[in-house]
mmCIF file of C-alpha atoms in Angstrom:
data_model
loop_
_atom_site.group_PDB
_atom_site.id
_atom_site.type_symbol
_atom_site.label_atom_id
_atom_site.label_comp_id
_atom_site.label_asym_id
_atom_site.label_seq_id
_atom_site.Cartn_x
_atom_site.Cartn_y
_atom_site.Cartn_z
ATOM 1 C CA MET A 1 0.000 0.000 0.000
ATOM 2 C CA ALA A 2 1.244 3.486 -0.801
ATOM 3 C CA GLU A 3 1.918 5.834 2.057
ATOM 4 C CA GLY A 4 -0.425 8.818 2.270
ATOM 5 C CA PRO A 5 1.335 12.160 2.088
ATOM 6 C CA SER A 6 -0.110 13.509 5.347
ATOM 7 C CA PHE A 7 0.309 10.437 7.545
ATOM 8 C CA ALA A 8 3.675 9.651 9.141
ATOM 9 C CA ARG A 9 2.779 6.006 9.762
ATOM 10 C CA GLU A 10 5.453 3.813 11.273
ATOM 11 C CA PHE A 11 3.630 0.639 10.388
ATOM 12 C CA VAL A 12 0.244 -0.524 9.274
ATOM 13 C CA ASP A 13 -0.877 -3.988 10.342
ATOM 14 C CA VAL A 14 -3.300 -5.286 7.716
ATOM 15 C CA SER A 15 -2.782 -8.968 8.376
ATOM 16 C CA GLU A 16 -6.380 -9.376 9.524
ATOM 17 C CA LEU A 17 -8.092 -7.577 6.657
ATOM 18 C CA SER A 18 -10.930 -9.737 5.425
ATOM 19 C CA ASP A 19 -11.234 -9.962 1.648
ATOM 20 C CA GLN A 20 -7.697 -8.568 1.268
ATOM 21 C CA PRO A 21 -4.358 -10.391 1.351
ATOM 22 C CA SER A 22 -1.779 -9.474 3.967
ATOM 23 C CA THR A 23 0.935 -7.171 2.646
ATOM 24 C CA SER A 24 3.451 -7.884 5.397
ATOM 25 C CA SER A 25 4.528 -10.970 7.291
ATOM 26 C CA SER A 26 3.794 -11.423 10.958
ATOM 27 C CA ALA A 27 7.511 -11.345 11.659
ATOM 28 C CA GLY A 28 7.850 -8.026 9.878
ATOM 29 C CA THR A 29 4.889 -6.697 11.779
ATOM 30 C CA LYS A 30 6.399 -7.726 15.105
ATOM 31 C CA GLU A 31 9.698 -6.162 14.157
ATOM 32 C CA SER A 32 7.951 -2.918 13.290
ATOM 33 C CA ARG A 33 6.088 -2.997 16.588
ATOM 34 C CA ASP A 34 9.330 -3.499 18.499
ATOM 35 C CA SER A 35 10.980 -0.720 16.563
ATOM 36 C CA SER A 36 8.173 1.761 17.137
ATOM 37 C CA SER A 37 7.928 0.928 20.827
ATOM 38 C CA LYS A 38 11.536 1.994 21.360
ATOM 39 C CA LYS A 39 10.940 5.539 20.182
ATOM 40 C CA GLU A 40 10.533 7.669 23.259
ATOM 41 C CA HIS A 41 8.754 10.645 21.741
ATOM 42 C CA THR A 42 6.572 8.937 19.167
ATOM 43 C CA SER A 43 2.972 10.130 19.149
ATOM 44 C CA CYS A 44 0.238 7.498 19.012
ATOM 45 C CA CYS A 45 -3.454 8.033 18.436
ATOM 46 C CA HIS A 46 -6.641 6.032 18.756
ATOM 47 C CA VAL A 47 -8.624 5.483 15.572
ATOM 48 C CA GLU A 48 -11.690 3.395 14.908
ATOM 49 C CA CYS A 49 -13.097 2.858 11.450
ATOM 50 C CA CYS A 50 -15.543 0.117 10.564
ATOM 51 C CA GLY A 51 -18.544 -0.849 8.500
ATOM 52 C CA ARG A 52 -22.115 -0.350 9.612
ATOM 53 C CA GLY A 53 -23.542 -3.156 11.660
ATOM 54 C CA GLY A 54 -26.258 -4.100 14.088
ATOM 55 C CA ALA A 55 -24.336 -4.410 17.302
ATOM 56 C CA THR A 56 -25.874 -3.001 20.420
ATOM 57 C CA PRO A 57 -24.333 0.322 21.452
ATOM 58 C CA ASP A 58 -22.091 0.233 24.452
ATOM 59 C CA ASN A 59 -23.569 2.519 27.053
ATOM 60 C CA SER A 60 -20.902 1.833 29.618
ATOM 61 C CA ASP A 61 -19.907 5.471 29.561
ATOM 62 C CA HIS A 62 -23.338 6.473 30.789
ATOM 63 C CA HIS A 63 -23.083 4.899 34.226
ATOM 64 C CA GLU A 64 -22.409 7.378 36.939
ATOM 65 C CA GLU A 65 -21.893 7.185 40.635
ATOM 66 C CA PRO A 66 -23.938 9.518 42.865
ATOM 67 C CA MET A 67 -22.314 12.622 44.233
ATOM 68 C CA GLU A 68 -20.388 11.117 47.140
ATOM 69 C CA VAL A 69 -19.349 13.144 50.157
ATOM 70 C CA ASP A 70 -15.580 12.967 50.511
ATOM 71 C CA THR A 71 -12.560 15.151 50.990
ATOM 72 C CA GLU A 72 -12.098 15.535 47.248
ATOM 73 C CA MET A 73 -15.526 17.121 46.688
ATOM 74 C CA LYS A 74 -14.282 20.653 46.365
ATOM 75 C CA GLU A 75 -11.576 19.573 43.937
ATOM 76 C CA ARG A 76 -13.962 17.608 41.762
ATOM 77 C CA LEU A 77 -16.576 20.325 41.378
ATOM 78 C CA PRO A 78 -17.222 22.007 39.116
ATOM 79 C CA THR A 79 -16.058 19.515 36.507
ATOM 80 C CA GLN A 80 -17.606 17.569 33.692
ATOM 81 C CA GLU A 81 -19.699 14.606 34.785
ATOM 82 C CA LYS A 82 -17.489 12.133 32.995
ATOM 83 C CA LYS A 83 -14.820 12.216 30.350
ATOM 84 C CA LEU A 84 -15.993 11.394 26.793
ATOM 85 C CA SER A 85 -15.453 7.841 25.792
ATOM 86 C CA SER A 86 -14.286 6.842 22.390
ATOM 87 C CA GLY A 87 -17.248 4.481 22.450
ATOM 88 C CA SER A 88 -15.993 1.105 21.263
ATOM 89 C CA LEU A 89 -18.699 -1.517 20.984
ATOM 90 C CA GLY A 90 -18.957 -4.896 22.611
ATOM 91 C CA GLY A 91 -20.842 -8.091 21.918
ATOM 92 C CA GLY A 92 -20.313 -11.539 20.516
ATOM 93 C CA GLU A 93 -18.123 -12.398 17.559
ATOM 94 C CA SER A 94 -20.930 -11.802 15.084
ATOM 95 C CA ALA A 95 -21.841 -8.474 16.631
ATOM 96 C CA ARG A 96 -18.331 -7.266 17.378
ATOM 97 C CA PRO A 97 -17.340 -4.305 15.205
ATOM 98 C CA LYS A 98 -14.375 -4.557 12.894
ATOM 99 C CA HIS A 99 -12.220 -1.577 13.454
ATOM 100 C CA VAL A 100 -8.981 0.289 13.105
ATOM 101 C CA THR A 101 -7.395 0.985 16.456
ATOM 102 C CA VAL A 102 -4.391 2.828 17.794
ATOM 103 C CA HIS A 103 -3.842 3.019 21.531
ATOM 104 C CA PRO A 104 -1.633 5.833 22.808
ATOM 105 C CA PRO A 105 0.712 4.633 25.558
ATOM 106 C CA GLY A 106 0.070 5.983 29.018
ATOM 107 C CA THR A 107 -3.161 7.795 28.185
ATOM 108 C CA LYS A 108 -5.479 5.512 30.139
ATOM 109 C CA SER A 109 -4.969 6.788 33.667
ATOM 110 C CA ALA A 110 -6.441 4.883 36.569
ATOM 111 C CA LYS A 111 -9.706 6.223 37.915
ATOM 112 C CA PRO A 112 -9.551 7.545 41.463
ATOM 113 C CA THR A 113 -11.099 5.245 44.014
ATOM 114 C CA VAL A 114 -13.860 6.885 46.028
ATOM 115 C CA LYS A 115 -15.210 5.029 49.017
ATOM 116 C CA LYS A 116 -18.968 4.689 48.711
ATOM 117 C CA LYS A 117 -21.029 5.765 51.638
ATOM 118 C CA SER A 118 -23.204 3.195 53.386
ATOM 119 C CA ILE A 119 -26.886 3.748 54.108
ATOM 120 C CA GLN A 120 -27.571 5.543 57.405
ATOM 121 C CA ALA A 121 -30.938 3.910 58.046
ATOM 122 C CA ASP A 122 -31.108 4.772 61.754
ATOM 123 C CA LEU A 123 -29.903 8.355 61.517
ATOM 124 C CA ASP A 124 -31.710 10.721 63.890
ATOM 125 C CA VAL A 125 -32.179 13.626 61.476
ATOM 126 C CA PRO A 126 -33.561 16.235 63.947
ATOM 127 C CA ARG A 127 -30.662 15.460 66.250
ATOM 128 C CA GLU A 128 -28.158 15.855 63.412
ATOM 129 C CA LEU A 129 -29.638 19.252 62.567
ATOM 130 C CA LEU A 130 -29.350 20.368 66.186
ATOM 131 C CA LYS A 131 -25.790 19.080 66.418
ATOM 132 C CA CYS A 132 -24.835 20.937 63.252
ATOM 133 C CA LYS A 133 -26.298 24.153 64.666
ATOM 134 C CA GLU A 134 -24.551 23.808 68.029
ATOM 135 C CA GLU A 135 -21.176 22.987 66.502
ATOM 136 C CA GLY A 136 -21.456 25.631 63.817
ATOM 137 C CA SER A 137 -20.400 23.142 61.158
ATOM 138 C CA ASN A 138 -20.548 24.468 57.603
ATOM 139 C CA ARG A 139 -21.119 21.014 56.129
ATOM 140 C CA LEU A 140 -23.955 18.560 56.766
ATOM 141 C CA ASP A 141 -24.271 15.091 55.309
ATOM 142 C CA LEU A 142 -27.738 13.519 55.504
ATOM 143 C CA SER A 143 -27.345 11.378 52.410
ATOM 144 C CA LYS A 144 -28.651 7.816 52.199
ATOM 145 C CA SER A 145 -30.699 8.202 55.357
ATOM 146 C CA ASN A 146 -34.133 7.126 54.071
ATOM 147 C CA ILE A 147 -35.443 10.639 54.686
ATOM 148 C CA THR A 148 -38.950 11.212 53.358
ATOM 149 C CA GLN A 149 -39.347 14.713 54.771
ATOM 150 C CA LEU A 150 -36.729 17.278 55.761
ATOM 151 C CA PRO A 151 -37.521 18.898 59.147
ATOM 152 C CA VAL A 152 -38.372 22.595 59.031
ATOM 153 C CA THR A 153 -35.688 23.204 61.658
ATOM 154 C CA VAL A 154 -33.251 23.177 58.756
ATOM 155 C CA ARG A 155 -33.987 26.920 58.682
ATOM 156 C CA ASP A 156 -31.706 27.379 61.704
ATOM 157 C CA LEU A 157 -28.605 26.354 59.754
ATOM 158 C CA THR A 158 -27.997 29.741 58.200
ATOM 159 C CA HIS A 159 -24.239 29.223 58.471
ATOM 160 C CA LEU A 160 -24.314 26.038 56.354
ATOM 161 C CA GLU A 161 -22.300 26.008 53.108
ATOM 162 C CA GLU A 162 -22.666 22.384 51.979
ATOM 163 C CA LEU A 163 -25.761 20.199 52.318
ATOM 164 C CA TYR A 164 -25.844 16.623 51.023
ATOM 165 C CA LEU A 165 -29.246 14.958 50.736
ATOM 166 C CA TYR A 166 -28.667 12.529 47.895
ATOM 167 C CA GLY A 167 -29.985 8.983 47.989
ATOM 168 C CA ASN A 168 -33.076 9.672 50.096
ATOM 169 C CA LYS A 169 -36.828 9.486 49.454
ATOM 170 C CA LEU A 170 -37.648 13.161 49.245
ATOM 171 C CA SER A 171 -40.537 14.185 46.993
ATOM 172 C CA THR A 172 -40.616 17.792 48.238
ATOM 173 C CA LEU A 173 -38.403 20.232 50.112
ATOM 174 C CA PRO A 174 -39.640 22.571 52.856
ATOM 175 C CA ALA A 175 -39.777 26.267 52.045
ATOM 176 C CA GLU A 176 -37.458 26.809 55.017
ATOM 177 C CA ILE A 177 -34.528 25.566 52.959
ATOM 178 C CA GLY A 178 -34.471 29.040 51.456
ATOM 179 C CA CYS A 179 -33.114 30.316 54.782
ATOM 180 C CA LEU A 180 -29.709 28.745 54.097
ATOM 181 C CA VAL A 181 -28.381 31.980 52.657
ATOM 182 C CA ASN A 182 -24.728 30.893 52.799
ATOM 183 C CA LEU A 183 -25.247 27.586 51.007
ATOM 184 C CA LYS A 184 -22.813 26.954 48.150
ATOM 185 C CA THR A 185 -23.382 23.244 47.411
ATOM 186 C CA LEU A 186 -26.751 21.469 47.440
ATOM 187 C CA ALA A 187 -26.738 17.780 46.486
ATOM 188 C CA LEU A 188 -30.230 16.377 45.878
ATOM 189 C CA SER A 189 -29.577 13.533 43.459
ATOM 190 C CA GLU A 190 -31.368 10.186 43.668
ATOM 191 C CA ASN A 191 -34.589 11.373 45.250
ATOM 192 C CA SER A 192 -38.141 11.669 43.900
ATOM 193 C CA LEU A 193 -38.392 15.425 43.539
ATOM 194 C CA THR A 194 -40.958 16.750 41.057
ATOM 195 C CA SER A 195 -40.522 20.425 41.943
ATOM 196 C CA LEU A 196 -38.510 22.848 44.057
ATOM 197 C CA PRO A 197 -39.813 25.539 46.439
ATOM 198 C CA ASP A 198 -39.704 29.132 45.210
ATOM 199 C CA SER A 199 -37.849 30.069 48.382
ATOM 200 C CA LEU A 200 -34.749 28.461 46.873
ATOM 201 C CA ALA A 201 -34.265 31.762 45.060
ATOM 202 C CA GLY A 202 -32.888 33.073 48.345
ATOM 203 C CA LEU A 203 -29.748 30.977 47.923
ATOM 204 C CA LYS A 204 -27.804 33.776 46.264
ATOM 205 C CA GLN A 205 -24.431 32.122 46.883
ATOM 206 C CA LEU A 206 -25.319 28.672 45.552
ATOM 207 C CA ARG A 207 -22.632 27.435 43.152
ATOM 208 C CA VAL A 208 -23.347 23.710 42.743
ATOM 209 C CA LEU A 209 -26.832 22.224 42.345
ATOM 210 C CA ASP A 210 -27.124 18.483 41.795
ATOM 211 C CA LEU A 211 -30.588 17.268 40.762
ATOM 212 C CA ARG A 212 -29.616 14.082 38.953
ATOM 213 C CA HIS A 213 -31.931 11.084 39.065
ATOM 214 C CA ASN A 214 -35.138 12.768 40.179
ATOM 215 C CA LYS A 215 -38.591 13.039 38.597
ATOM 216 C CA LEU A 216 -38.568 16.568 37.232
ATOM 217 C CA ASN A 217 -40.756 17.086 34.155
ATOM 218 C CA GLU A 218 -39.279 20.529 33.631
ATOM 219 C CA ILE A 219 -36.494 22.709 34.921
ATOM 220 C CA PRO A 220 -38.094 24.437 37.921
ATOM 221 C CA ASP A 221 -38.487 28.185 37.378
ATOM 222 C CA VAL A 222 -36.548 28.894 40.546
ATOM 223 C CA VAL A 223 -33.430 27.302 39.046
ATOM 224 C CA TYR A 224 -33.297 30.081 36.454
ATOM 225 C CA GLN A 225 -33.066 32.556 39.352
ATOM 226 C CA LEU A 226 -29.932 30.985 40.829
ATOM 227 C CA THR A 227 -27.608 33.288 38.940
ATOM 228 C CA SER A 228 -24.481 32.331 40.908
ATOM 229 C CA LEU A 229 -24.568 28.705 39.750
ATOM 230 C CA THR A 230 -21.366 27.416 38.188
ATOM 231 C CA THR A 231 -22.349 23.728 38.066
ATOM 232 C CA LEU A 232 -25.791 22.343 37.264
ATOM 233 C CA TYR A 233 -26.561 18.625 37.095
ATOM 234 C CA LEU A 234 -29.991 17.668 35.736
ATOM 235 C CA ARG A 235 -29.171 14.275 34.306
ATOM 236 C CA PHE A 236 -31.758 11.500 34.210
ATOM 237 C CA ASN A 237 -34.997 13.349 34.762
ATOM 238 C CA ARG A 238 -38.013 13.755 32.477
ATOM 239 C CA ILE A 239 -37.285 17.249 31.226
ATOM 240 C CA ARG A 240 -38.715 18.098 27.801
ATOM 241 C CA VAL A 241 -38.062 21.822 27.525
ATOM 242 C CA VAL A 242 -35.176 24.130 28.362
ATOM 243 C CA GLY A 243 -36.507 27.662 28.798
ATOM 244 C CA GLU A 244 -35.009 30.811 27.306
ATOM 245 C CA GLU A 245 -34.415 31.832 30.912
ATOM 246 C CA ILE A 246 -31.376 29.553 30.881
ATOM 247 C CA SER A 247 -29.601 32.674 29.619
ATOM 248 C CA ASN A 248 -29.815 34.027 33.189
ATOM 249 C CA LEU A 249 -27.239 31.492 34.382
ATOM 250 C CA GLN A 250 -24.254 33.280 32.920
ATOM 251 C CA GLU A 251 -21.805 31.975 35.540
ATOM 252 C CA LEU A 252 -22.313 28.350 34.476
ATOM 253 C CA ILE A 253 -19.110 26.451 33.756
ATOM 254 C CA MET A 254 -20.555 22.943 33.656
ATOM 255 C CA MET A 255 -24.110 21.877 32.729
ATOM 256 C CA SER A 256 -25.403 18.360 32.274
ATOM 257 C CA LEU A 257 -28.837 17.730 30.755
ATOM 258 C CA ARG A 258 -28.135 14.223 29.530
ATOM 259 C CA GLU A 259 -30.711 11.435 29.580
ATOM 260 C CA ASN A 260 -33.843 13.545 29.446
ATOM 261 C CA LYS A 261 -36.470 14.063 26.722
ATOM 262 C CA ILE A 262 -35.308 17.391 25.330
ATOM 263 C CA ARG A 263 -36.148 18.105 21.672
ATOM 264 C CA ASP A 264 -34.835 21.652 21.296
ATOM 265 C CA LEU A 265 -32.350 24.005 22.880
ATOM 266 C CA PRO A 266 -33.183 27.714 23.175
ATOM 267 C CA LYS A 267 -31.217 30.520 21.555
ATOM 268 C CA GLY A 268 -30.410 31.724 25.054
ATOM 269 C CA ILE A 269 -27.837 28.960 25.363
ATOM 270 C CA GLY A 270 -25.479 31.304 23.529
ATOM 271 C CA LYS A 271 -25.472 33.661 26.519
ATOM 272 C CA LEU A 272 -23.544 31.139 28.606
ATOM 273 C CA LYS A 273 -20.168 32.646 27.758
ATOM 274 C CA LYS A 274 -18.334 30.873 30.604
ATOM 275 C CA LEU A 275 -19.610 27.386 29.774
ATOM 276 C CA VAL A 276 -16.744 24.900 29.475
ATOM 277 C CA THR A 277 -18.537 21.528 29.600
ATOM 278 C CA PHE A 278 -21.988 20.935 28.126
ATOM 279 C CA ASP A 279 -23.496 17.455 28.106
ATOM 280 C CA VAL A 280 -26.886 17.088 26.429
ATOM 281 C CA SER A 281 -26.423 13.517 25.238
ATOM 282 C CA ASN A 282 -29.203 10.919 25.184
ATOM 283 C CA ASN A 283 -32.044 13.264 24.323
ATOM 284 C CA HIS A 284 -34.146 13.836 21.188
ATOM 285 C CA LEU A 285 -32.408 16.825 19.604
ATOM 286 C CA LYS A 286 -32.694 17.168 15.835
ATOM 287 C CA HIS A 287 -30.788 20.452 15.587
ATOM 288 C CA LEU A 288 -28.416 22.579 17.620
ATOM 289 C CA PRO A 289 -29.101 26.318 17.694
ATOM 290 C CA PRO A 290 -26.511 28.386 15.775
ATOM 291 C CA GLU A 291 -26.028 30.329 19.010
ATOM 292 C CA ILE A 292 -24.067 27.383 20.411
ATOM 293 C CA GLY A 293 -21.127 28.936 18.583
ATOM 294 C CA GLU A 294 -21.253 31.876 20.986
ATOM 295 C CA CYS A 295 -20.164 29.663 23.898
ATOM 296 C CA THR A 296 -16.589 30.340 22.914
ATOM 297 C CA LEU A 297 -14.965 28.813 26.025
ATOM 298 C CA LEU A 298 -16.644 25.455 25.444
ATOM 299 C CA SER A 299 -14.117 22.631 25.735
ATOM 300 C CA THR A 300 -16.361 19.549 25.883
ATOM 301 C CA LEU A 301 -19.579 19.236 23.885
ATOM 302 C CA ASP A 302 -21.391 15.916 24.148
ATOM 303 C CA VAL A 303 -24.474 15.499 21.957
ATOM 304 C CA GLN A 304 -24.189 11.781 21.286
ATOM 305 C CA HIS A 305 -27.285 9.579 21.193
ATOM 306 C CA ASN A 306 -29.661 12.218 19.833
ATOM 307 C CA GLU A 307 -31.437 12.564 16.475
ATOM 308 C CA LEU A 308 -29.262 15.291 14.975
ATOM 309 C CA VAL A 309 -29.484 15.672 11.208
ATOM 310 C CA ASP A 310 -27.042 18.569 10.956
ATOM 311 C CA ILE A 311 -24.478 20.615 12.859
ATOM 312 C CA PRO A 312 -24.424 24.418 12.507
ATOM 313 C CA GLU A 313 -21.428 26.024 10.790
ATOM 314 C CA THR A 314 -21.048 28.228 13.858
ATOM 315 C CA ILE A 315 -19.525 25.292 15.705
ATOM 316 C CA GLY A 316 -16.283 26.397 14.104
ATOM 317 C CA HIS A 317 -16.278 29.368 16.479
ATOM 318 C CA LEU A 318 -15.574 27.011 19.389
ATOM 319 C CA GLN A 319 -11.828 27.312 19.154
ATOM 320 C CA HIS A 320 -11.290 25.891 22.663
ATOM 321 C CA LEU A 321 -13.206 22.706 21.823
ATOM 322 C CA SER A 322 -11.165 19.623 22.685
ATOM 323 C CA ARG A 323 -13.812 16.884 22.877
ATOM 324 C CA LEU A 324 -16.762 16.544 20.521
ATOM 325 C CA GLY A 325 -19.130 13.590 20.864
ATOM 326 C CA LEU A 326 -21.500 13.153 17.916
ATOM 327 C CA LYS A 327 -21.934 9.385 17.859
ATOM 328 C CA TYR A 328 -25.317 7.744 17.314
ATOM 329 C CA ASN A 329 -27.108 10.532 15.484
ATOM 330 C CA GLN A 330 -28.446 10.876 11.923
ATOM 331 C CA LEU A 331 -25.752 13.069 10.422
ATOM 332 C CA THR A 332 -24.856 12.792 6.750
ATOM 333 C CA SER A 333 -22.032 15.323 7.006
ATOM 334 C CA VAL A 334 -20.124 17.557 9.396
ATOM 335 C CA PRO A 335 -19.331 21.219 8.694
ATOM 336 C CA LYS A 336 -15.967 22.179 7.245
ATOM 337 C CA SER A 337 -15.777 24.926 9.871
ATOM 338 C CA LEU A 338 -14.749 22.222 12.359
ATOM 339 C CA SER A 339 -11.266 22.628 10.920
ATOM 340 C CA HIS A 340 -11.021 25.815 13.001
ATOM 341 C CA CYS A 341 -11.297 23.769 16.203
ATOM 342 C CA VAL A 342 -7.564 23.167 16.199
ATOM 343 C CA LEU A 343 -7.427 22.084 19.872
ATOM 344 C CA MET A 344 -9.679 19.079 19.207
ATOM 345 C CA GLU A 345 -8.368 15.933 20.902
ATOM 346 C CA GLU A 346 -11.356 13.585 20.633
ATOM 347 C CA PHE A 347 -13.662 13.463 17.614
ATOM 348 C CA ASN A 348 -16.367 10.802 17.566
ATOM 349 C CA VAL A 349 -18.959 10.464 14.788
ATOM 350 C CA GLU A 350 -19.597 6.750 15.203
ATOM 351 C CA SER A 351 -22.908 5.382 13.902
ATOM 352 C CA ASN A 352 -24.155 8.150 11.631
ATOM 353 C CA ASN A 353 -24.686 8.228 7.854
ATOM 354 C CA ILE A 354 -21.509 10.074 6.914
ATOM 355 C CA SER A 355 -19.805 9.045 3.674
ATOM 356 C CA GLN A 356 -16.919 11.503 3.731
ATOM 357 C CA LEU A 357 -15.307 14.172 5.878
ATOM 358 C CA PRO A 358 -14.640 17.710 4.615
ATOM 359 C CA GLU A 359 -11.380 18.013 2.701
ATOM 360 C CA GLY A 360 -8.542 19.099 4.935
ATOM 361 C CA LEU A 361 -10.479 18.573 8.174
ATOM 362 C CA LEU A 362 -8.235 15.913 9.675
ATOM 363 C CA SER A 363 -5.020 17.636 8.672
ATOM 364 C CA SER A 364 -6.217 20.748 10.508
ATOM 365 C CA LEU A 365 -6.857 18.893 13.762
ATOM 366 C CA VAL A 366 -3.225 18.699 14.782
ATOM 367 C CA MET A 367 -4.001 17.907 18.444
ATOM 368 C CA LEU A 368 -6.272 14.947 17.666
ATOM 369 C CA THR A 369 -5.545 11.803 19.689
ATOM 370 C CA SER A 370 -8.830 9.912 19.274
ATOM 371 C CA LEU A 371 -10.819 9.598 16.064
ATOM 372 C CA THR A 372 -13.863 7.329 15.808
ATOM 373 C CA ILE A 373 -15.658 7.083 12.460
ATOM 374 C CA SER A 374 -17.020 3.542 12.696
ATOM 375 C CA ARG A 375 -20.524 2.546 11.565
ATOM 376 C CA ASN A 376 -20.917 5.131 8.842
ATOM 377 C CA SER A 377 -21.082 4.981 5.049
ATOM 378 C CA PHE A 378 -17.407 5.517 4.264
ATOM 379 C CA THR A 379 -16.091 3.667 1.237
ATOM 380 C CA SER A 380 -12.509 4.796 1.782
ATOM 381 C CA TYR A 381 -10.450 5.826 4.755
ATOM 382 C CA PRO A 382 -10.434 9.636 5.104
ATOM 383 C CA VAL A 383 -7.163 11.037 3.800
ATOM 384 C CA GLY A 384 -5.207 14.155 4.555
ATOM 385 C CA GLY A 385 -3.937 13.703 8.083
ATOM 386 C CA PRO A 386 -3.553 14.245 10.872
ATOM 387 C CA SER A 387 0.217 13.935 10.677
ATOM 388 C CA GLN A 388 0.503 12.983 14.356
ATOM 389 C CA PHE A 389 -1.067 9.584 13.616
ATOM 390 C CA THR A 390 2.227 7.705 13.580
ATOM 391 C CA ASN A 391 1.001 4.244 14.592
ATOM 392 C CA ILE A 392 -2.103 2.725 13.017
ATOM 393 C CA TYR A 393 -3.254 -0.859 13.444
ATOM 394 C CA VAL A 394 -5.859 -2.048 10.968
ATOM 395 C CA ARG A 395 -7.897 -4.996 12.168
ATOM 396 C CA LYS A 396 -10.704 -6.931 10.550
ATOM 397 C CA ILE A 397 -12.266 -4.451 8.155
ATOM 398 C CA SER A 398 -15.605 -6.157 7.733
ATOM 399 C CA PHE A 399 -16.978 -4.740 4.513
ATOM 400 C CA LYS A 400 -15.608 -5.232 1.030
ATOM 401 C CA LYS A 401 -16.018 -1.710 -0.327
ATOM 402 C CA LEU A 402 -13.562 -0.096 2.067
ATOM 403 C CA ILE A 403 -10.308 0.919 0.429
ATOM 404 C CA ILE A 404 -7.588 2.097 2.793
ATOM 405 C CA ASN A 405 -5.376 4.746 1.249
ATOM 406 C CA ALA A 406 -2.425 4.199 3.528
#
């Protein structure tokens, strides 16, 4: 195979190509592997490229632990909920995708171990509130305590800065919670909340609001009044609409709306100038508003598992974008303006209807370390870069039409 002009490939293993003969011996392949592994400063990237198939999507990247109370809380928040996965698929031999893969050495860092908190079934909640008041503690953990109703005496904890109520059985909150005027973190995930009291608007210093895994049919109006929020988690509710009032939350750095029933995003999303991480995956979006391009600090944009048929050209304005998740949509193309996103590290368009990428796109993405284009309609491997792809392993290309220009 001829070497593409924009790829500095140290070796290409095609010994497992179905319907194509091997062009190098296994011994030669091993020798090339040994040679490339000795180079200290060689850049490696992850690439997946395969034919369309019927394998079940791997949703392993959608599992998420509840917001645990630990000493690392302040360091972890605000951050993105979870790093984008390159989204390889699993299954049996017949369902397993055939793909091109390159694994960069040392890029898979171990996940930090966080000790899960046990259920506090016998916790005396009124006593804990009194103790917190007497000691003047600025942090109260009532999580996993089987609480069905929060005592109104919570109003006395005006000094409180962090309140953790996740993993309970709350369906409502008392209006008195609005008295916690110094509260900065409020963790309410894994309850049964359908609404929030209007008094919550009194929490002028609230920075982190975690409402994951509740039963909200809409974003409560009071949330739009919490203008100091930097981190907002609304994952796994029943939300259908995001109001234009979202534009009020101009301090937001991280927002997660994933796993809801949202069909549209308002133009007001463009007012979130400080937004760095935006996760709206696993919804029913068909379009993104052009105003998304006004969120110029955006680094991670995850819109995978939607119904997107196009991407606005304005996405090219996101020059800080490093991770873009577009897999499992209905795209037939991506805009050429993406070539302006020169800090892109992860680009995933798996399982769409794309037959080609814009000319020069890959060669422009000089920081790219992970490219996933599997389960599309490509008939040839996209050419033109990026030049940092120095090691590429081609394994089991499953369909006959694919021609690799390597």
